[in-house]
Structures are given as C-alpha cells and as structure tokens.
Amino acid sequence: MTLTNMVGVRCFFKLLYAIVVLILLHMNNPCIGCSERESQALLALKQGLVADDGGPSLSWGREAQNKDCCGWDGVHCSDQTGHVVKLDLQDQYLQGKISPKLIELQHLEHLDLSGNNFNGSQIPDFIGSLSNLIYLDLSHANFGGLIPYQLGNLRNLEHLDLRYQDDFNYSGSIYAKNLYWLPNLSRLKYLDLSVVNLSDVVGWLEAVNMLPKLTDLILYGCNLPPPVISSVSLLNSSKSLVQVDLSKNNLNSSIFQLLPGNLYFLDLSKNKLTGRIPENIGQMSNLDFIDLSMNSFEGVISETHFSKLSQLRYLDLSSNSLVLNFSFDWVPPFQLYQIRLGSCKMGPYFPKWLRTQKRYDRLDISDAGISDIIPTWFWDLRNKFVYMDLSRNQIRGNLRSELAYDNLNVSWNQLEGPIPSILSSVSALDLSNNKFSGSASFLCTSTTKDNKLRYLDLSNNHVSGELPDCWILQQLVFLDLSYNSLSGKIPTTMGYLFSIKTLKLNNNRFVGELPSQLKNCRELTLVDVGENKLSGLIPEWLGENLLNLAIIILRSNQFNRSIPPQLCHLTHLQILDLSMNNISGTIPKCLNNLTTFAQKGSSTLTMEHAYSLWDYINEASLTWKGVRSKYQSILGLVKSIDLSCNKLSGEIPPEITYLVGLVSLNLSRNQLTGQIPSRIGNLQELDSLDLSRNQINGRIPISISWINRIGYLDLSENNLSGKIPIGTQLQTFDSAYGGNPLLCGEPLPRICSEEEKGPRQFVLVNEDDKDGLITQGFYISMGLGFAVGFWGVCGTLLLNMSCRYTYFNFLTFLNDWLYVNVEIIRQRILNK
Ligand SMILES: *[C@@H]1O[C@H](CO)[C@@H](O)[C@H](O)[C@H]1NC(C)=O
Ligand SMILES: *[C@@H]1O[C@H](CO)[C@@H](O)[C@H](O)[C@H]1NC(C)=O
Ligand SMILES: *[C@@H]1O[C@H](CO)[C@@H](O)[C@H](O)[C@H]1NC(C)=O
Ligand SMILES: *[C@@H]1O[C@H](CO)[C@@H](O)[C@H](O)[C@H]1NC(C)=O
Ligand SMILES: *[C@@H]1O[C@H](CO)[C@@H](O)[C@H](O)[C@H]1NC(C)=O
Ligand SMILES: *[C@@H]1O[C@H](CO)[C@@H](O)[C@H](O)[C@H]1NC(C)=O
Ligand SMILES: *[C@@H]1O[C@H](CO)[C@@H](O)[C@H](O)[C@H]1NC(C)=O
Ligand SMILES: *[C@@H]1O[C@H](CO)[C@@H](O)[C@H](O)[C@H]1NC(C)=O
Ligand SMILES: *[C@@H]1O[C@H](CO)[C@@H](O)[C@H](O)[C@H]1NC(C)=O
Ligand SMILES: *[C@@H]1O[C@H](CO)[C@@H](O)[C@H](O)[C@H]1NC(C)=O
Ligand SMILES: *[C@@H]1O[C@H](CO)[C@@H](O)[C@H](O)[C@H]1NC(C)=O
Ligand SMILES: *[C@@H]1O[C@H](CO)[C@@H](O)[C@H](O)[C@H]1NC(C)=O
C-alpha cells in the first residue's frame, strides 16, 4: 500500500467513527427513554384537551409514532437522564383542562402552555409541585380566578409569564389578593403579570423588592395601587432591573423614589402621576426608552432632565401639562428615533433643538403652543416620516412638498397656499381646519394607481373650483371635503372608490344629481352631501346597492319627488336626514323594516377604523333639540329621522311607532295631515319630537305622556284639539302647543270645557325600567284603570250626553295603554 492509500483508509475510518458517534449522540438511549409514568402523564394531559375548532388535538401516542414520548411534538427530554424536561405547547389552540397527572413530570424545567384556551378555569395549584421548573409561561391562555399561592414553591423559577388571559373571552381574567408567595421565587429574573388584576395587592412593591435578580418587571394594566413608601426604602432588585413597565395603573409619583439608577426601559404611562418630573431622571445614563405619557405631570422640563441621557432613543411625554424650556442653542446629548411631545408647551417659536436630531421618523408636537412659520431647515430632513403630527398649533405659511410622509396631521393651524403634491406616498393625510386654497387639481397630478391613500381630510379650508375626475384611489376609506367652496358636479369616477366607507362632501356648492356610479361603493357607511345645491330624485340605488349605509344626510339641497321605498332595505340605517329639500309624496309605510331603528339601545355602529398609527372616529352633524352639534363617541346611541322642511303630505304612518329605538324624530314644516298615531307612546327612547308646522288634527294621544325620556317637544302650528294630556313633562313645554287654537288645558291659558276634557286622565305609576317584569305598580295602575274606567263608562252613560264619545275614547285609551305596557314587557323579555 502506498502512503497515500494508507492515509485515505485512515481518513475513511475516522469519518466512519465520527458518523457513528454522531448517530449515537442523536439517538435517544433506549435504556433511558421517557418512562412509562411520563408517557401516561402526557397521555392524560392530552385526554383533557381538544382542538379549539373541534378537530383532532395532539398527535401524541398514535400508533405510527414512536412509543418513546421524547419524540412527541413539543416534548423534550434530557440527554443524560432521558426524563421529560421541557413541554412546549405554545399556540396549539387547544381547549380544556390540565390533568393533575402533569405532576408526574417531576423533572420538568420548562413549561409553556401559552396561546391555548383553558376556559376561564383556575391555574391549577399542583403546578406548584413541579419544583424543578425554571421557565413557566401561561400567558394568553384564558385562565381565570385567583393565582394559586402554591406557585411560591417554584424556588428555581427564573421566568414567570401570566400576562393577558383574556384573548379568548374577556371574562377569563385572573387576579391576586396578595403576593406573599412571590419573594419565595428568589431566582426570578423575568416577571410579567400584565392585565392580571392586582388592585387589592397593597404590598406589591415590597414583594417585588425582595427579588434580588429581577431584570424585567412588566406589570402593565394591573390596577396597581400607589406604593406605600414608609415600608420600603430602595428596591433591592434595583441593581438588576433593566426594564420597568408599570404603565396603565393607579400609581402616584412616589414611585420615582423607588426607581433604580442602571434602567434601560421605563414605562410609567397611563398612571396618576402628578407634580414635577424629578430632575434626577437625567442621571439615569442607560435609559433608552422613557414613556411618561398620559399622566398629570406639570411644571417645567429643562435641559437638566436630560443631562446624561445620551442613550435615549424614545421619548414620550405627551398628554400631560408640561412646559419645555430649553435654551435657544441647546444641543441635546441624544439622537432620538421617536419624539412624542403632544400637548407639551414649547412655543411660540418652532423648537430649534429639533435641528440637531437627524434620525427620527416619528414626531408629535401637536398642541404645543407654536405660533411660527416652519423653518427652512426643517424641510431638509431626509428621513421618511412614518408619522408627523403638528396639529393644533398656530403654524403659518405654506406646506412644502420636500418631505415624505406615511401619516401627516397638520390640522387646526393657519397654513395657507395651495395643497402640495404629497399624495403619492402618504397613506393618511389630515389638512383640515386650515386656510389652504386653490383648486383640487393636485389630486390628478399626484395620485397613481398603486396609491395607498386611505384617509384624506381637507375639510374646513378654502379649496374651490370643480373636483377633477380622476378618483382612482382604491384604498381610500375616508374622504372629507366638507366646508370648502367646491362647485360643479360630483365626479363620476368617485364610483371607483371601492373601499370607501365615509364620504363627506357637505357644505360646498355641488350641483346636479348624485352620480349613479356611486352605487359601486358598496362599503359606504356614511354619506353626507348636505348643504349643497344637489337636485333630482333621491336615488333608489341608495337602498338597493349600498346596504351598509348607517348614516344618510342629504339635508338642505333641492332633491325632489318622493322618498323611494327602497330606503327601507337599509337595515343598518340609524340616521336619516332628508330635511330642507323639495321632497313631496307620503312618508313610506315600510319604515318598520328599518331594523336598527326598531331595536332599542345602542347599535353596534362604532365607526372606528384602525389605521397604521391613527384611529379615527366618524362624526356626524345633527340637529338635536334645535342645536346643530357633532356626535362622535355616542354615535351608536343616536337614532334619528329628520324629514323636516319638505313638502311631505298625507298621514304620519302608524308604522312609525314600531321604531322603538328612535331617539329623535323631526317631521316639522311639512304638509302632513291626519292624526298623531295613537301608539306614539311606544317610542319610549324618544328624546326629541318635533311635529310642528303641519296640518295635523285630532287630539294629542294620551300615550305621549308615557314617554319618560322626552326632553323636547314641539307640536305648535297644527290643528290639534282637545285637552293636552297630563304627563310628567308635558306641562313644562311652554311653547310646544302654540298655534293650535282648539287645544286647551295646561300649560295653555285656555281652560277646557267638559266636552274637550275627553276621557278621564289616569294617574299612572311610572315604574323605572330597572325593576322586575311586572311590578306592583303595574297591577295597581291596571286595577285603578279598570275601576275608574268602569265608573267612567257607567257614569257617563248614565249622566252625560256625550257618553258615546267618551266611551270610545276610553276604550282607545285602554287599548293603547295595554298595548304600550305589553310592548314594554315584551322588549324587556327580549333584552333579558
Ligand atoms: C369550554 O367552555 C365552552 C363554553 O363554556 C364549552 O362549550 C366547552 O365544552 C368547554 N371546553 C372544554 C374542553 O371543557
Ligand atoms: C415560602 O418559603 C417558605 C420557606 O422558606 C415556606 O415556609 C413557605 O410556605 C413558602 N411560601 C409559599 C407561599 O410558598
Ligand atoms: C364568554 O363568556 C361569556 C360568559 O362567561 C359566555 O356567555 C360567552 O359565550 C363566552 N364567549 C366565548 C367566545 O367563549
Ligand atoms: C379588580 O378587582 C377589584 C377587587 O378585587 C374589582 O373591584 C375590580 O372591578 C377588578 N377590576 C377589573 C378590571 O376586573
Ligand atoms: C435588601 O437585601 C438585604 C440583603 O441583601 C436585606 O438585608 C434587606 O432586608 C433587603 N431589604 C428589603 C427592603 O427587603
Ligand atoms: C402615593 O400614595 C400613597 C398611598 O396612598 C401615599 O402614602 C403617598 O403619600 C402618595 N404619594 C404622593 C406623592 O401622592
Ligand atoms: C426658561 O428658562 C430661562 C433660563 O434658562 C428662565 O429665565 C425662564 O424663567 C424659564 N421659563 C420658564 C417658564 O420656566
Ligand atoms: C326635480 O328636479 C329636477 C332637476 O332639478 C327637475 O328637472 C324636475 O323638474 C324637478 N321635478 C319636480 C317635480 O320639481
Ligand atoms: C319589508 O319587510 C317585509 C318582510 O320582511 C318584506 O316582505 C317587504 O318586501 C319589505 N319591504 C321593503 C320595502 O323593504
Ligand atoms: C319644488 O318643487 C316644485 C314642484 O313640486 C317646484 O315648483 C319648485 O320650483 C321646486 N323648488 C325648488 C327650489 O326646486
Ligand atoms: C389630527 O389631529 C387632530 C387634533 O389633534 C385630531 O382631532 C385628529 O383626529 C387627527 N387626525 C387623525 C387622522 O388622526
Ligand atoms: C326640526 O327641523 C327644523 C327645520 O329643519 C328645525 O328648525 C328644528 O329646530 C328641528 N327641531 C328639532 C327639535 O331639532
């Protein structure tokens, strides 16, 4: 054999040896594989769990699988002993209970059951018997109830995560009454109890204080009470802590006395911190993240607060009452990535220190008291802004187009000049409430087909001329051009806004008809084209194609002819304002098909659309008790029909009394005739009723007096007659009845004749909605009703010439009264 051959053979054997060793290492030693006990324990665990979707759960123990449980999914065994040391069932979407057999896995060091659904059951106390555990993650698992104190037996634990139990069901939240067991976990480094209710744990700080190795303390949204200082001096854990997140609790400023100096991450936002921010925060030289937003801090922030914070990258002091006072030429020691200083007063000049910052891509200096022109150096920043909010200042001058933004909000300033061509990159743009002028031609010059604009608000500016016909913004969800001076026709290409939900073109000078192309915008929820010069028919396609419509406002235009019955298809409709047009014909009888109106209480309409960084809530302007106002958060509660100031004729259809959710009804200033529907009292949610200036005749139905909530009533200028019913509020509406010469009784000066009094008035016991189904009051008033009624019938039959009239009215009354009460009871049963 040659030397090279020898070397080759030896190499071959060495390689073979290495392969055999590797194979042996990787094979589980058959002698020390997982024990029968451990297999059985795992199978028992599997037994208690099913897949969330009802499908098969874990594949463990199927015949095809190796009998050795160390090969099962999520199960890991020790190389040395073969025992199960790690069980990782994270995000398996399992549902059920944890078998007590789990404690057979006595060698377990790592247990992760997060992202499953334990149905709101308690964290099992036997987990405390797994005394070798180092890592325990039970987060996002829908556990409920008290945290078992037995967790205190886990002396080796380094990582404990119980956060967010309520992903599946908000009922499944866990809580603790004390944390006496916590100090026993003396090796703990990482503790996250976010959204665990700790509102009763007075000594939480003491407990945390006794964890000498703690590095990460995350107690977000725990309802933590303020710390009691006397008992604790300085955190023992302070030397080790690097991350402290105590945001969204009830802490007060005493927490500052207890914070360590060698911190990286400090989040105390959304607490009840008051007074000044201590200057020694400027000595925490490792800090790279500070969030103190949404507290009640006041006083002046000076350069001292930042003197050693050279590592700072994230600064959020917004939503406090702070004043920033830096010297004119201040050069901060840091380079920030995110600057969030909304509501911090730093004006009147544009903050010059921003010039030293080169890397930030998020800036919020809204409501900062700045009354200045944006300086030229600001436009030299080359970074693309994810987010820039300069709103609610007094910023003057032009907006230039050099910078690239994803989200830009400059609303509520004094900006003027033309709107720059910045639409090509932006996804949300709020330029509202400024003095921008010129035409809207920028739309055509700076939009492209793959444009990602989702939100555009140009409302309350001086934009004029016709809208260009190039609306190809397929991502656009929100468009507000209201309160400008736009004229001409509404462009037909708006029919290509396939994603649009909110369209506000109100308070401009648009003419012509609503383009039928808009029927392609099937996501539309809100259409406000009020206060323009639009004309023609109210389109039938509104009801045929736009089935998501919840709010239609066509007020103050020149729409004519009748209300198309197709509008009754709009089951989500909850605000219909057709007032001040030239609409004739009758009110459609199909109104009772409008199911949102026919249901009491708040609708699901929240009109919130989540954005990358901004949320917005739709507003709707309404006339409410004679005052025009904007409604935002309560939008779900507002259910209103306003057909006032038209040429509607015929009767008020009795079907309107099915709309029991109606909060405001305005039919005034029409040519309506006939009587007020006798069951008007069904409208128990009604807060405002205006039927004034029509030709309505007959008596005011007694049922009207049972609408407890009514706060505004106007029946003036009609042909109503007879006695005004006695009711809780009816006599307080002094001006509600004028211009009806045949009406009598309080609050009018004219006293009723015996005949005008009509049927007797019954004193009704108005129970509050909260008590039981049929109250004592119900029986009492019913008995009283019969007794008085019987006397009334017989008495008048015997004594009074107009008995037939009275008898008839009494029966109507009784019928209405029973009807209303039965309806109320039915609604209550439905709502139960
Ligand atoms: C979990 O609770 C739901 C509803 O309460 C129930 O339908 C389901 O059977 C429960 N699942 C298990 C595995 O107990
Ligand atoms: C904490 O440890 C002590 C022993 O040091 C033990 O007596 C006590 O029961 C433990 N407490 C809890 C709540 O586990
Ligand atoms: C959430 O919990 C409530 C009451 O505990 C129950 O009625 C509801 O069905 C649960 N929802 C889900 C999705 O489990
Ligand atoms: C937290 O617990 C307290 C009492 O233990 C209770 O009053 C409070 O409503 C709970 N908070 C939440 C958000 O569940
Ligand atoms: C801090 O730790 C020391 C020992 O390192 C101990 O003597 C002291 O009691 C601890 N302080 C508190 C408040 O727990
Ligand atoms: C914070 O609250 C604790 C307990 O209520 C109280 O003792 C302490 O004085 C408060 N500190 C401040 C600064 O208000
Ligand atoms: C701002 O700082 C200057 C000097 O640094 C001081 O004279 C002035 O009073 C401060 N203003 C406020 C409002 O604190
Ligand atoms: C309705 O409006 C259109 C467009 O302005 C007009 O042509 C038509 O004559 C009007 N019809 C009535 C009955 O007023
Ligand atoms: C109203 O609803 C009824 C029954 O659901 C239906 O037959 C009728 O066509 C509807 N009318 C209109 C105008 O939507
Ligand atoms: C309203 O309609 C009538 C016909 O019904 C018409 O004579 C009148 O000119 C219209 N008014 C307006 C402002 O369009
Ligand atoms: C812009 O800022 C104003 C005032 O701060 C705010 O009301 C508005 O909602 C913001 N716009 C968006 C789209 O977030
Ligand atoms: C009803 O509408 C008319 C005209 O649109 C208005 O003047 C009046 O104030 C409204 N009534 C209520 C109660 O809002």
mmCIF file of C-alpha atoms in Angstrom, residues 17 57 177 195 276 299 355 363 391 411 447 457 461 479 491 501 512 539 631 660 689 697 715 754 762 788 799 824:
data_model
loop_
_atom_site.group_PDB
_atom_site.id
_atom_site.type_symbol
_atom_site.label_atom_id
_atom_site.label_comp_id
_atom_site.label_asym_id
_atom_site.label_seq_id
_atom_site.Cartn_x
_atom_site.Cartn_y
_atom_site.Cartn_z
ATOM 1 C CA TYR A 17 -16.216 6.687 13.540
ATOM 2 C CA SER A 57 -55.781 17.581 19.141
ATOM 3 C CA LYS A 177 -55.242 39.356 46.631
ATOM 4 C CA VAL A 195 -53.531 42.647 32.827
ATOM 5 C CA ARG A 276 -42.982 67.650 38.599
ATOM 6 C CA GLY A 299 -44.145 72.126 35.692
ATOM 7 C CA ARG A 355 -32.498 70.619 14.122
ATOM 8 C CA LEU A 363 -42.754 63.347 15.551
ATOM 9 C CA SER A 391 -51.893 69.677 14.677
ATOM 10 C CA SER A 411 -54.982 70.082 11.160
ATOM 11 C CA THR A 447 -52.113 60.188 -7.460
ATOM 12 C CA ASP A 457 -59.396 65.145 5.303
ATOM 13 C CA ASN A 461 -60.403 75.062 4.109
ATOM 14 C CA LEU A 479 -62.811 61.202 2.416
ATOM 15 C CA PRO A 491 -67.344 63.397 -10.448
ATOM 16 C CA LYS A 501 -66.762 53.902 3.956
ATOM 17 C CA GLY A 512 -76.560 68.220 -10.314
ATOM 18 C CA PRO A 539 -81.726 57.664 -5.892
ATOM 19 C CA TYR A 631 -71.555 63.487 17.705
ATOM 20 C CA VAL A 660 -88.958 51.862 19.266
ATOM 21 C CA LEU A 689 -90.185 65.049 18.940
ATOM 22 C CA ASN A 697 -105.547 67.412 13.631
ATOM 23 C CA LEU A 715 -96.450 70.358 18.272
ATOM 24 C CA GLU A 754 -116.188 69.456 29.995
ATOM 25 C CA PHE A 762 -105.402 58.185 34.908
ATOM 26 C CA VAL A 788 -112.025 54.431 37.220
ATOM 27 C CA LEU A 799 -125.220 61.089 33.215
ATOM 28 C CA ILE A 824 -92.503 47.373 27.090
#
